[in-house]
Short mmCIF file of C-alpha atoms in Angstrom, two decimals:
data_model
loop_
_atom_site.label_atom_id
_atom_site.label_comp_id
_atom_site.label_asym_id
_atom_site.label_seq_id
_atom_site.Cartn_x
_atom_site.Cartn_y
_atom_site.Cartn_z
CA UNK A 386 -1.11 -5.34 42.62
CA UNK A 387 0.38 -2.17 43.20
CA UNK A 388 3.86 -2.69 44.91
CA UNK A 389 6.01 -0.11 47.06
CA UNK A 390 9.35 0.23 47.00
CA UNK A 391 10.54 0.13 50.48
CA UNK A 392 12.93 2.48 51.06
CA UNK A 393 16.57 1.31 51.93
CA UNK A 394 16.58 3.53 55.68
CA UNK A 395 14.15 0.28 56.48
CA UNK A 396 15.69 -1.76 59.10
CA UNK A 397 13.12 -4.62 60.14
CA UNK A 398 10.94 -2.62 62.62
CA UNK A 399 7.66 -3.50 62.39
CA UNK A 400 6.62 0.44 61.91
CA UNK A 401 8.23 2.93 59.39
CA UNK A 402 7.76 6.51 59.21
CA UNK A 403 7.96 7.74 55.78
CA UNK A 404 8.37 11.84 54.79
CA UNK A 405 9.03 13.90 51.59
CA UNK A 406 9.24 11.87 48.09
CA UNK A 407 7.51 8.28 49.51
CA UNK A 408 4.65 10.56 51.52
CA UNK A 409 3.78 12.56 48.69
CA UNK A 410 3.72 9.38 46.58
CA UNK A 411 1.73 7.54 48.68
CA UNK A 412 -0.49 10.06 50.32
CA UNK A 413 -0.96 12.46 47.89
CA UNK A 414 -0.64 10.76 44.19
CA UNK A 415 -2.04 7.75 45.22
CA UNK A 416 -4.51 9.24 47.76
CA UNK A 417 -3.84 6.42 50.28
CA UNK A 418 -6.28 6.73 53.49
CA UNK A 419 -5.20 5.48 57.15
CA UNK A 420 -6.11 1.32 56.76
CA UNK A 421 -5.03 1.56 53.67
CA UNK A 422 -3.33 -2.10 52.84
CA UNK A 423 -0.72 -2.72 49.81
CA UNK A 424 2.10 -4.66 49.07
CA UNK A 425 6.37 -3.50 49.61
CA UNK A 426 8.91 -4.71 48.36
CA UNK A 427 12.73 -4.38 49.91
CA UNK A 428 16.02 -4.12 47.96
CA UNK A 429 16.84 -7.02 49.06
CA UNK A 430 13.62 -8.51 47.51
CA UNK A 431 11.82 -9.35 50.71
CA UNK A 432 8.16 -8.76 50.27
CA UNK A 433 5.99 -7.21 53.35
CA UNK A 434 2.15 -6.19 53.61
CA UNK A 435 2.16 -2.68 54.78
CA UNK A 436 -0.90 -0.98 55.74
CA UNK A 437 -0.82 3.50 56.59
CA UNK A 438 -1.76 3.50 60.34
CA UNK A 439 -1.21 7.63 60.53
CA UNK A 440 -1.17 10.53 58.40
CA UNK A 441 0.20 13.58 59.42
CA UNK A 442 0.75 16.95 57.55
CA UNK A 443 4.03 15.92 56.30
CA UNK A 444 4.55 12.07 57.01
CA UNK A 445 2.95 9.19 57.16
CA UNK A 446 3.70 5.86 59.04
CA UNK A 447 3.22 1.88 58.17
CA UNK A 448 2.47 -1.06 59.52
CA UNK A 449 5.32 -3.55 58.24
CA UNK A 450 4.68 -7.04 58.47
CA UNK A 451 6.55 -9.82 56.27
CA UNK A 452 3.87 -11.08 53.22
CA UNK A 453 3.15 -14.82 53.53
CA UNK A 454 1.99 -14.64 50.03
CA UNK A 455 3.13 -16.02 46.83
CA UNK A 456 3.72 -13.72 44.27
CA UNK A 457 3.72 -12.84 40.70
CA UNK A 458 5.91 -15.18 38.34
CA UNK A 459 6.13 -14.13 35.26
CA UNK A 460 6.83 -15.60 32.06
CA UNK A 461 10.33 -15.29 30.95
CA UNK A 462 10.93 -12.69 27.99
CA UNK A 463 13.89 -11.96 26.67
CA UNK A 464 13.66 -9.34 24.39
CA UNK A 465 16.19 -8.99 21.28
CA UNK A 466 15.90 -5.36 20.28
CA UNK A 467 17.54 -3.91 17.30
CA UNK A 468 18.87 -0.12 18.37
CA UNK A 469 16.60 2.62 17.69
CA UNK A 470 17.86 6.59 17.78
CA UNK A 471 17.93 7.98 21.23
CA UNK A 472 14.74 8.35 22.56
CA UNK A 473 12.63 5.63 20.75
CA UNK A 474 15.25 3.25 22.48
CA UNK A 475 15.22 5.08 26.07
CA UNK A 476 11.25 4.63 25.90
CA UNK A 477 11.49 0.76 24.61
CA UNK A 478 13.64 -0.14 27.19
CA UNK A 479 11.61 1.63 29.76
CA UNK A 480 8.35 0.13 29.08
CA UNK A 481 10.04 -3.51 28.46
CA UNK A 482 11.32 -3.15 32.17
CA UNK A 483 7.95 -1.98 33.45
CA UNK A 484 6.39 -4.83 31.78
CA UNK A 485 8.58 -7.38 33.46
CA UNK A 486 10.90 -8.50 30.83
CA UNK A 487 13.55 -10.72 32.25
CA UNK A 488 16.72 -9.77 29.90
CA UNK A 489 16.70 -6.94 27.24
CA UNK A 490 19.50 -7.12 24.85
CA UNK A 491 20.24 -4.08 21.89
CA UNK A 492 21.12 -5.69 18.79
CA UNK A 493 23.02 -3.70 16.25
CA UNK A 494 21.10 -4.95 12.92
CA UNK A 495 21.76 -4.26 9.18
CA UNK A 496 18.80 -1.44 8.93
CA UNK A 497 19.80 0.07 12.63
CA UNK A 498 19.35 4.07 11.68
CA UNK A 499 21.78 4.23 14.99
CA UNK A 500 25.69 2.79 14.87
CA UNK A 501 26.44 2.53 18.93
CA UNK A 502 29.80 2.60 20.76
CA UNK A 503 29.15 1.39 24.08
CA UNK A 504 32.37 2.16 25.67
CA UNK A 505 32.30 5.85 24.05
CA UNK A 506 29.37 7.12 24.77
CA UNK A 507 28.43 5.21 28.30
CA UNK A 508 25.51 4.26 26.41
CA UNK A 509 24.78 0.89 28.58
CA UNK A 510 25.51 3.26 31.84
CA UNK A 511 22.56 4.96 30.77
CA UNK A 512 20.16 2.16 29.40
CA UNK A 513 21.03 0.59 32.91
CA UNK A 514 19.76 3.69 34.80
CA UNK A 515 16.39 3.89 32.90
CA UNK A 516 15.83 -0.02 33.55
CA UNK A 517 16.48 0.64 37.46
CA UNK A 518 14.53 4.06 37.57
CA UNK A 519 11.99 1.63 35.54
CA UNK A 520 12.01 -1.04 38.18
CA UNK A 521 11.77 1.78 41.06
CA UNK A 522 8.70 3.63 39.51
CA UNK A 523 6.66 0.12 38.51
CA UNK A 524 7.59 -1.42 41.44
CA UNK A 525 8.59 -4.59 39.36
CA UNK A 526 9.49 -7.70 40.95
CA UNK A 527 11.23 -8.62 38.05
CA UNK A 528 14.99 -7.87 38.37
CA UNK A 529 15.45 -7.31 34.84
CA UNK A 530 18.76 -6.77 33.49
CA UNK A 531 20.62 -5.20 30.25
CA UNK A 532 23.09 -6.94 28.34
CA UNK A 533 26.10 -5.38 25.77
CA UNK A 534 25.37 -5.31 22.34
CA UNK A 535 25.16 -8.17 19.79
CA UNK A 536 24.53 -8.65 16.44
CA UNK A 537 21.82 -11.01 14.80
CA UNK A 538 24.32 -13.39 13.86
CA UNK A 539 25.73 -13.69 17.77
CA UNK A 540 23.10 -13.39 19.15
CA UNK A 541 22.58 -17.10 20.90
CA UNK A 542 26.16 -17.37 20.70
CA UNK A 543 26.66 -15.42 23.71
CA UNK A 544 23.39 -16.72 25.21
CA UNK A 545 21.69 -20.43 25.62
CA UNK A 546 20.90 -21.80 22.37
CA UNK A 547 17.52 -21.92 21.71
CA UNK A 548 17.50 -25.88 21.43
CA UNK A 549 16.61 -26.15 24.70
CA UNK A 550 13.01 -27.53 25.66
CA UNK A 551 11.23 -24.98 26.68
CA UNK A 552 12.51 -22.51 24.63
CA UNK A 553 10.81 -20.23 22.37
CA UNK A 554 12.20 -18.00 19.61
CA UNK A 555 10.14 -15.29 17.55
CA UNK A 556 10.62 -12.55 15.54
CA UNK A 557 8.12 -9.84 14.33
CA UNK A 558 8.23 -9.15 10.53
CA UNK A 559 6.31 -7.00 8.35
CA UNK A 560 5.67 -9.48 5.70
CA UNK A 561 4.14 -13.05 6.17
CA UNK A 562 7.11 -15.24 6.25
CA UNK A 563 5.28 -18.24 7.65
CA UNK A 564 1.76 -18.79 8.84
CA UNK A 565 2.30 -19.59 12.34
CA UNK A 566 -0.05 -17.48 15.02
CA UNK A 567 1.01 -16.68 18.47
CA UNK A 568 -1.37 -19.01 19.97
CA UNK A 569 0.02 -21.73 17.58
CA UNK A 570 3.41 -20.90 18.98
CA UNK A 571 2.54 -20.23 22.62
CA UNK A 572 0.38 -22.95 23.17
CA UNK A 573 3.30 -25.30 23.91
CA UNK A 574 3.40 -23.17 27.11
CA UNK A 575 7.09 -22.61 26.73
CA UNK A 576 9.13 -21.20 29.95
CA UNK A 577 11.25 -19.14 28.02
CA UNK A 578 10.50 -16.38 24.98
CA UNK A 579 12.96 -14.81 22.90
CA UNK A 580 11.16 -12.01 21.14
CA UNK A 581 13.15 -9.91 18.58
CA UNK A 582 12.09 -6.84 17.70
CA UNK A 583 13.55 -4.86 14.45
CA UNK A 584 14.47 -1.37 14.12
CA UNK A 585 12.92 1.33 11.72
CA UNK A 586 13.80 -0.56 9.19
CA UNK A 587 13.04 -3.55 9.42
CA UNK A 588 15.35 -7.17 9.55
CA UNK A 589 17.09 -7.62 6.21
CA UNK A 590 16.40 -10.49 4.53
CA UNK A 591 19.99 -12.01 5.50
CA UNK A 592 18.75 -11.53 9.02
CA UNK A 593 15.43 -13.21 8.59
CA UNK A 594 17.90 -15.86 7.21
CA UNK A 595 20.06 -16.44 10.47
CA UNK A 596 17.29 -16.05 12.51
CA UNK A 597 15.17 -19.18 10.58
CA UNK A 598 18.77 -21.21 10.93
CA UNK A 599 17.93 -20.47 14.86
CA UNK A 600 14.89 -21.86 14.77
CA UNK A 601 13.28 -18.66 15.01
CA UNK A 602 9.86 -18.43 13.98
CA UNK A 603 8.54 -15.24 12.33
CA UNK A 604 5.37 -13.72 13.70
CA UNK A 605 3.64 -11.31 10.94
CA UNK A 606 1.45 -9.23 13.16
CA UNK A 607 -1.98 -8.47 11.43
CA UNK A 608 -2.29 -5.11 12.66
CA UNK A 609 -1.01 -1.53 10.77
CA UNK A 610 2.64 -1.26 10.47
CA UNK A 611 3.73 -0.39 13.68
CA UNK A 612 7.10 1.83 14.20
CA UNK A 613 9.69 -0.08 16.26
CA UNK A 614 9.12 1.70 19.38
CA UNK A 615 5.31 0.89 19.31
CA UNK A 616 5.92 -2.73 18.33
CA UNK A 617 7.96 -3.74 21.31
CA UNK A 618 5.69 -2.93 23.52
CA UNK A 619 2.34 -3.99 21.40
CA UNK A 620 4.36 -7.53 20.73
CA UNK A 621 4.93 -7.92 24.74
CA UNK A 622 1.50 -7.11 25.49
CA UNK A 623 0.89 -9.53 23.35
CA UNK A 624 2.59 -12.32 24.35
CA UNK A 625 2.69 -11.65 27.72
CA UNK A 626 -1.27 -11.94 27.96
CA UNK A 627 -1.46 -14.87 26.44
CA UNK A 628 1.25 -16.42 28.16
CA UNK A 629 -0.36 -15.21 31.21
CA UNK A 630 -3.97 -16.68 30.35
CA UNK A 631 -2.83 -20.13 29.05
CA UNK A 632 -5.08 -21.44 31.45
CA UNK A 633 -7.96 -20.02 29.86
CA UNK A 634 -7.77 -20.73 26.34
CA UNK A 635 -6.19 -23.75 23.66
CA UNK A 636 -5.38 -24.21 20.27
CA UNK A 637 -8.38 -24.60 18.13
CA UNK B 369 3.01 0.88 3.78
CA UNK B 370 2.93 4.51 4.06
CA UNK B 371 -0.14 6.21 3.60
CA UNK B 372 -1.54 9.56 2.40
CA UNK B 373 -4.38 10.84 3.41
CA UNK B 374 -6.49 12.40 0.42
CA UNK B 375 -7.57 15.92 1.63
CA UNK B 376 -11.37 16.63 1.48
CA UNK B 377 -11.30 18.85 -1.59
CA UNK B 378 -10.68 15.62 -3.63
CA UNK B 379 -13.66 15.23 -5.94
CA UNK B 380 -13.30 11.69 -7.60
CA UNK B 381 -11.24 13.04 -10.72
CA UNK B 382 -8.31 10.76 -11.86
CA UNK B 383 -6.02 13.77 -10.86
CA UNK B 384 -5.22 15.65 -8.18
CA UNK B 385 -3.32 18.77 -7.52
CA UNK B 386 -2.01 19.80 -4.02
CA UNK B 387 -0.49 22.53 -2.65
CA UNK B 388 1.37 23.89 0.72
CA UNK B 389 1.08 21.58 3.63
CA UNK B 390 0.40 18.57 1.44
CA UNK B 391 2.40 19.34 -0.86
CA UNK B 392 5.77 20.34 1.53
CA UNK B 393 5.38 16.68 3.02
CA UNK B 394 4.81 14.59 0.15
CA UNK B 395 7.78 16.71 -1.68
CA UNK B 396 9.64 18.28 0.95
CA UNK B 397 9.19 15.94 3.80
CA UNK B 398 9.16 12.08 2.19
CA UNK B 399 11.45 13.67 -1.05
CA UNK B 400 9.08 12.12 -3.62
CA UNK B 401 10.15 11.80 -7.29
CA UNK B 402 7.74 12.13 -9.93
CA UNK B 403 6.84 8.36 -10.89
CA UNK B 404 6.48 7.65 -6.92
CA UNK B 405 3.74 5.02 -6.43
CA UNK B 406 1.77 5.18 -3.18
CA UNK B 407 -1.23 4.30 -1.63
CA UNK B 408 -3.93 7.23 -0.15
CA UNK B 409 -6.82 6.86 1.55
CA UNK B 410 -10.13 9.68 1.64
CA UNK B 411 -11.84 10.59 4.92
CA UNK B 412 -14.55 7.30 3.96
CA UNK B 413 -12.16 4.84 4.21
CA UNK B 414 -11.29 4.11 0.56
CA UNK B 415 -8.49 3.26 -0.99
CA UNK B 416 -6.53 5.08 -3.67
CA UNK B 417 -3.26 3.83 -5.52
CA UNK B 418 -1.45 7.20 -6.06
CA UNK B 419 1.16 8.17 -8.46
CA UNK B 420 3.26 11.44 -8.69
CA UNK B 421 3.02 12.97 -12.07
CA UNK B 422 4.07 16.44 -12.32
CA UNK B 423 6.13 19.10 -9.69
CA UNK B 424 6.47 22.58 -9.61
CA UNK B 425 7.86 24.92 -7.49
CA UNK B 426 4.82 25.32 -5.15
CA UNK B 427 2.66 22.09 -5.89
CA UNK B 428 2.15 18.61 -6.90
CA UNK B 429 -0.17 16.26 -9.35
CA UNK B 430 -0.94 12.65 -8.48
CA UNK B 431 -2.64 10.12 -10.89
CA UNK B 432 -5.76 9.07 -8.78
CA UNK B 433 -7.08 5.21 -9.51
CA UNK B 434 -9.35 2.97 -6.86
CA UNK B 435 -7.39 0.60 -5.15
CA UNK B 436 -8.08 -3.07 -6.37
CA UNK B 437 -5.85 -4.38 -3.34
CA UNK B 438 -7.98 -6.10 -0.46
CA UNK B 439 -7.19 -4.33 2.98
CA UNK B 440 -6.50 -4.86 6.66
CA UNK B 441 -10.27 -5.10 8.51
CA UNK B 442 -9.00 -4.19 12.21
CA UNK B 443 -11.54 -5.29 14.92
CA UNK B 444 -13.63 -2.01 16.52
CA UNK B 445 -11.95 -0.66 19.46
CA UNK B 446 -13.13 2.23 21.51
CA UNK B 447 -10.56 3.38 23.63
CA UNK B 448 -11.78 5.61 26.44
CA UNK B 449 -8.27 6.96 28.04
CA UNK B 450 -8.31 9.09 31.09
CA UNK B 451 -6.40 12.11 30.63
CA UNK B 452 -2.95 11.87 31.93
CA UNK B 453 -0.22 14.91 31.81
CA UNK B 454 1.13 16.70 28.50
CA UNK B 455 3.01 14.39 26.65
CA UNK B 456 1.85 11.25 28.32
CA UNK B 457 -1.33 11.46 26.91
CA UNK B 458 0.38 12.71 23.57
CA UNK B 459 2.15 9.45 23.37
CA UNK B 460 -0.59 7.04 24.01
CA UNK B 461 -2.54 9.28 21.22
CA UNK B 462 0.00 8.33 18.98
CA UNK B 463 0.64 5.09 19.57
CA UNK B 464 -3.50 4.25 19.83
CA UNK B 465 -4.23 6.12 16.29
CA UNK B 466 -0.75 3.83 15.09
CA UNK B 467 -2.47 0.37 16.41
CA UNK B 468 -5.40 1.32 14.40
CA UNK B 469 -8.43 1.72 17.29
CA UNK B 470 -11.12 2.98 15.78
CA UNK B 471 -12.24 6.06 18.17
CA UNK B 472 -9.91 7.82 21.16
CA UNK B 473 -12.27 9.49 24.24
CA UNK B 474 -10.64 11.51 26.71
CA UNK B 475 -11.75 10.80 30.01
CA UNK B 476 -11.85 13.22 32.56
CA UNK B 477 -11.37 11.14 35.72
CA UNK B 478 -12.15 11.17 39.81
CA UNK B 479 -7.71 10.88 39.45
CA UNK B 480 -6.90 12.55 36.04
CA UNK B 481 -4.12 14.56 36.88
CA UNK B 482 -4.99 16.94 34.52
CA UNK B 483 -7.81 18.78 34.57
CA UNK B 484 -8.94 19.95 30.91
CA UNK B 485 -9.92 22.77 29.36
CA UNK B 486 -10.28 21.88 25.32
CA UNK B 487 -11.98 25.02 24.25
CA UNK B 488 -9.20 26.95 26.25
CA UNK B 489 -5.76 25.57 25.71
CA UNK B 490 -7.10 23.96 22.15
CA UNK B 491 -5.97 20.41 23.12
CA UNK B 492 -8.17 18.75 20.85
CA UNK B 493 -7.20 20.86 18.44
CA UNK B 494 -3.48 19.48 19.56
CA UNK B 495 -4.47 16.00 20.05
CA UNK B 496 -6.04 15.85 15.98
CA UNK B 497 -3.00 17.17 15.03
CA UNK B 498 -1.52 14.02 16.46
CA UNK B 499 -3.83 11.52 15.01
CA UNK B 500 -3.35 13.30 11.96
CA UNK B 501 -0.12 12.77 11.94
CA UNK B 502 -0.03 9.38 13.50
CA UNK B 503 -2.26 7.73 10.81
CA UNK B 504 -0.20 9.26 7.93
CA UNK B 505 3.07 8.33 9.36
CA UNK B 506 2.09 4.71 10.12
CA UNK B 507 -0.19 4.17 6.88
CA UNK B 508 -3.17 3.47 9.11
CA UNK B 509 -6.08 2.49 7.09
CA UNK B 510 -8.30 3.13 9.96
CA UNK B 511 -9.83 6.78 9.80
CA UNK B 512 -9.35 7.35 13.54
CA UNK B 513 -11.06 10.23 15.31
CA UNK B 514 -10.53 11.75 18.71
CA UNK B 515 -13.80 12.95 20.30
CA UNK B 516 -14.67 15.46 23.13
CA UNK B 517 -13.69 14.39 26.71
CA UNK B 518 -16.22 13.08 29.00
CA UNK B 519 -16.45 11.61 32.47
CA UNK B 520 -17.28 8.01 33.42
CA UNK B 521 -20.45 9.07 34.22
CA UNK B 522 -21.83 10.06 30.82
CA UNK B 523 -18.98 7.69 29.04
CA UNK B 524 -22.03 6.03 27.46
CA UNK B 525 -24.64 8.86 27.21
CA UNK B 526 -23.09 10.61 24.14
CA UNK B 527 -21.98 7.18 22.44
CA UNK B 528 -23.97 3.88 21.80
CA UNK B 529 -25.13 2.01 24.72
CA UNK B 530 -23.18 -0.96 25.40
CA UNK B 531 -26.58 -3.32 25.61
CA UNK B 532 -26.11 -3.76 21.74
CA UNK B 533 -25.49 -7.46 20.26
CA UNK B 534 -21.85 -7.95 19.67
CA UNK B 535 -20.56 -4.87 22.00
CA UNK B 536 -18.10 -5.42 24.60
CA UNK B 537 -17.34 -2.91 27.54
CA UNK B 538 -14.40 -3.92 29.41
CA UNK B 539 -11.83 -1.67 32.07
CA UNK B 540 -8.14 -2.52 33.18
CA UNK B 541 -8.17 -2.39 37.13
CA UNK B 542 -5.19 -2.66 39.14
CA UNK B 543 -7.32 -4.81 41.44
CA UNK B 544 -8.99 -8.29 40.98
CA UNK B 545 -12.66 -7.28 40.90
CA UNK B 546 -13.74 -10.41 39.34
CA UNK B 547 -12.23 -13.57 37.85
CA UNK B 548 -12.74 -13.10 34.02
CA UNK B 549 -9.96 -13.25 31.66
CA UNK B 550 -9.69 -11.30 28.30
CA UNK B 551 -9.53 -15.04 25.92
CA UNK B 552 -12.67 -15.81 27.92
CA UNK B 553 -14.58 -11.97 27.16
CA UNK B 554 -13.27 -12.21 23.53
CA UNK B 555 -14.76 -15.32 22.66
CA UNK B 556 -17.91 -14.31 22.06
CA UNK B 557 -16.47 -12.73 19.20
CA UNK B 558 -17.27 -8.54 19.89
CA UNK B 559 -17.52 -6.32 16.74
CA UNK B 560 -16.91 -3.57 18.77
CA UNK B 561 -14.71 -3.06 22.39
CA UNK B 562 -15.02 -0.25 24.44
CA UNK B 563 -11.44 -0.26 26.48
CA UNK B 564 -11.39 1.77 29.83
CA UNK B 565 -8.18 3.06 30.75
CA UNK B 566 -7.41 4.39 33.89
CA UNK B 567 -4.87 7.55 34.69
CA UNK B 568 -1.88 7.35 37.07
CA UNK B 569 -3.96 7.31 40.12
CA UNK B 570 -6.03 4.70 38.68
CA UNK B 571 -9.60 4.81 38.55
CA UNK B 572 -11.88 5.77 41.63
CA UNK B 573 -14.08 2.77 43.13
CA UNK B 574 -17.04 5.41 43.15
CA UNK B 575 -16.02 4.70 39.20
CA UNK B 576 -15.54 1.32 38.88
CA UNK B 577 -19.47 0.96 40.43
CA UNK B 578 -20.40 3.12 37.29
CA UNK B 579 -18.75 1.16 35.23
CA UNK B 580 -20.41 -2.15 36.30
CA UNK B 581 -23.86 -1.00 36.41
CA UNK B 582 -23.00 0.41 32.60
CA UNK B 583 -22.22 -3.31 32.20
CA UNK B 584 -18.86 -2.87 31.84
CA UNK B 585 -16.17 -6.03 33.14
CA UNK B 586 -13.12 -5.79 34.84
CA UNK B 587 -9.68 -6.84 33.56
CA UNK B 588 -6.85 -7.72 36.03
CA UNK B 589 -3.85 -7.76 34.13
CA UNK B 590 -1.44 -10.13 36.11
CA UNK B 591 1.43 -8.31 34.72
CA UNK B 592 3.33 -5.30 36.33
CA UNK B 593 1.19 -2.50 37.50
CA UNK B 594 1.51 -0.68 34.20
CA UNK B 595 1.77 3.11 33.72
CA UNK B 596 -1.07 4.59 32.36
CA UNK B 597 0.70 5.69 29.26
CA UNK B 598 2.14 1.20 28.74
CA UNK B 599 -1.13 0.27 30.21
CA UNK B 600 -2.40 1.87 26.70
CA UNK B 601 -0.44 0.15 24.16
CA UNK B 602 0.06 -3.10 26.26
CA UNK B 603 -3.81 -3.54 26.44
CA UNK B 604 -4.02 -2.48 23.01
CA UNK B 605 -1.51 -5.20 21.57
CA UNK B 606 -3.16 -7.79 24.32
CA UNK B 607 -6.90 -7.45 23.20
CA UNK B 608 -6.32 -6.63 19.13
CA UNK B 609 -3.85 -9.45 18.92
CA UNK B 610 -6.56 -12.46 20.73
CA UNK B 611 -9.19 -10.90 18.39
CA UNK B 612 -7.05 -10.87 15.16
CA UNK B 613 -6.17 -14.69 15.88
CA UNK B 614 -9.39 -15.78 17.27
CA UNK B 615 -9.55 -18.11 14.32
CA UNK B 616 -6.77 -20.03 16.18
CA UNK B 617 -8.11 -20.22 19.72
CA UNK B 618 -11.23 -21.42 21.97
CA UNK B 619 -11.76 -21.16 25.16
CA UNK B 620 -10.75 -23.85 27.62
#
């Protein structure tokens, strides 16, 4: 489902002329031909089925009508992720928003290569303008949103604890901690994940500590080592799909 | 782990002597000590435990032995990626060659943004470079290669035909083309899957009707519509993940 972002000039007509940026986008990237039907979404979060009634040389105009269907739900991810240098983070944040995580949270771990100062550098100003350029671009109907900072040993404090039915809690390590599968974990079709994801270095071994007192459960993925910026996004993929298919498979 | 790849010129000998660009990372790079213990790999896939032993100003000796360790036996996966823009396609390289697929073919595409010239502008000169790299840097123990680009059309021509026993084509689409799920493709069990994945513009439907008369199947990922460049690695992590744990599921 490919979703437009209608922009905010929108008023409720049932036609809208769009120029510049949103033409090119629609008429030349995605090569979108008069009938053309596809889904908008509003700022407001009002979903409409549009459909490209004319083309011009420089504009193109829409049929706007509001979408009786249901939409997407997705699973509920919140994703833990220890701080990474500069880019690595930029990009894991990016491609957790794009992928419809609910909540991403930086934790500052023991073996974070990167010490951050929030209020210094405006660093959550600018994690908070890749997750809405993120939302824009993927057209995500998941509002997802970045919290401050915590540490592994606050990290519930701040948030629900993770006692709550429902409630999942995992943790990728690079060394078989326990022999748990994602399958074995997900299978109990919880409604809410809470993935952490380490840095370069890893989670120290006090970490993997507090997180067991949690009730975390470590997931050792079989796959190469993965560096933290791959691993986020492999680990949602992940669990995402399976979340996604549980109608389609059970625990053997 | 990190891994080394053995250069070609190794013979079998218990000892090994290397010079500049070996030599500059192993030394310069990674700051090995004589006494370093590491693992290497040769271009056939086996396993070396490696040990520094001498050195000098301009080169380096490592004590050579066969690896008695078992290894990580990845499931087969083909990825066919349409070529996407500079350092798009750079990343999902990478991060492809990091997650262990076997075998990375450019696709030139009806919507590849890029149009490709290899002999030209040496990009698969570029893009080895970057598996190269990729493998050594994640201590891949899968000897991935990066072949010449081809269209959909002749996807199958220069490679194995997807008839074979134990092969499994299959294509993300941002549409639902038909109802299958990926726990319910992987179940049979493939030794080998051939992943399609589409560039920004996604693929053509002229292409899609090649792909299903090359008996390939259609995935509808109910996430997010993806980037190409997190459609990748989030496909990737989906598909190797249910076949690394498909000793924990069956299908409902």
């Amino acid at each position: 489902m490919r979703l437009f972002l209608i922009p905010d000039i929108y008023q409720g007509d049932p036609s809208l002329t769009l120029v510049e940026n949103d033409y090119h986008y629609l008429i030349r990237v995605l090569r979108y031909k008069p009938g053309h039907e596809f889904l908008g979404r509003d700022s407001n979060g009002n979903v409409f089925d549009l459909k490209i009634t004319e083309i011009t040389e420089d504009s193109c105009t829409l049929q706007v009508k509001e979408s009786p269907g249901e939409y997407l739900k997705l699973p509920e991810i919140i994703l833990y992720q220890c701080v990474c240098k500069g880019k690595k983070m930029d990009q894991i944040i990016r491609q957790a928003t794009e992928s419809g995580v609910s909540k991403i949270i930086p934790v500052v771990s023991d073996f974070s290569v990167s010490r951050i100062d929030t209020e210094k550098h405006g660093k959550l100003d600018r994690w908070n303008k890749i997750v809405r350029e993120a939302i824009q671009q993927s057209g995500s109907l998941v509002n997802t949103v970045i919290e401050n900072p915590v540490t592994i040993d606050n990290l519930l404090e701040i948030n629900e604890p993770i006692s709550a039915e429902g409630e999942l809690g995992l943790f990728f390590h690079q060394e078989v901690l326990d022999s748990g599968s994602l399958h074995g974990y997900l299978s109990a079709d919880p409604c809410r994940v809470f993935l952490v994801v380490g840095p370069e270095g890893g989670l120290s071994s006090r970490e993997t500590e507090v997180l067991f007192n949690k009730k975390f459960k470590s997931i050792y993925l079989k796959t190469n080592i993965l560096r933290a910026e791959t691993a986020a996004l492999y680990g949602i993929g992940a669990v995402q799909t399976i979340l996604l298919e549980s109608e389609n498979w059970i625990i053997k």
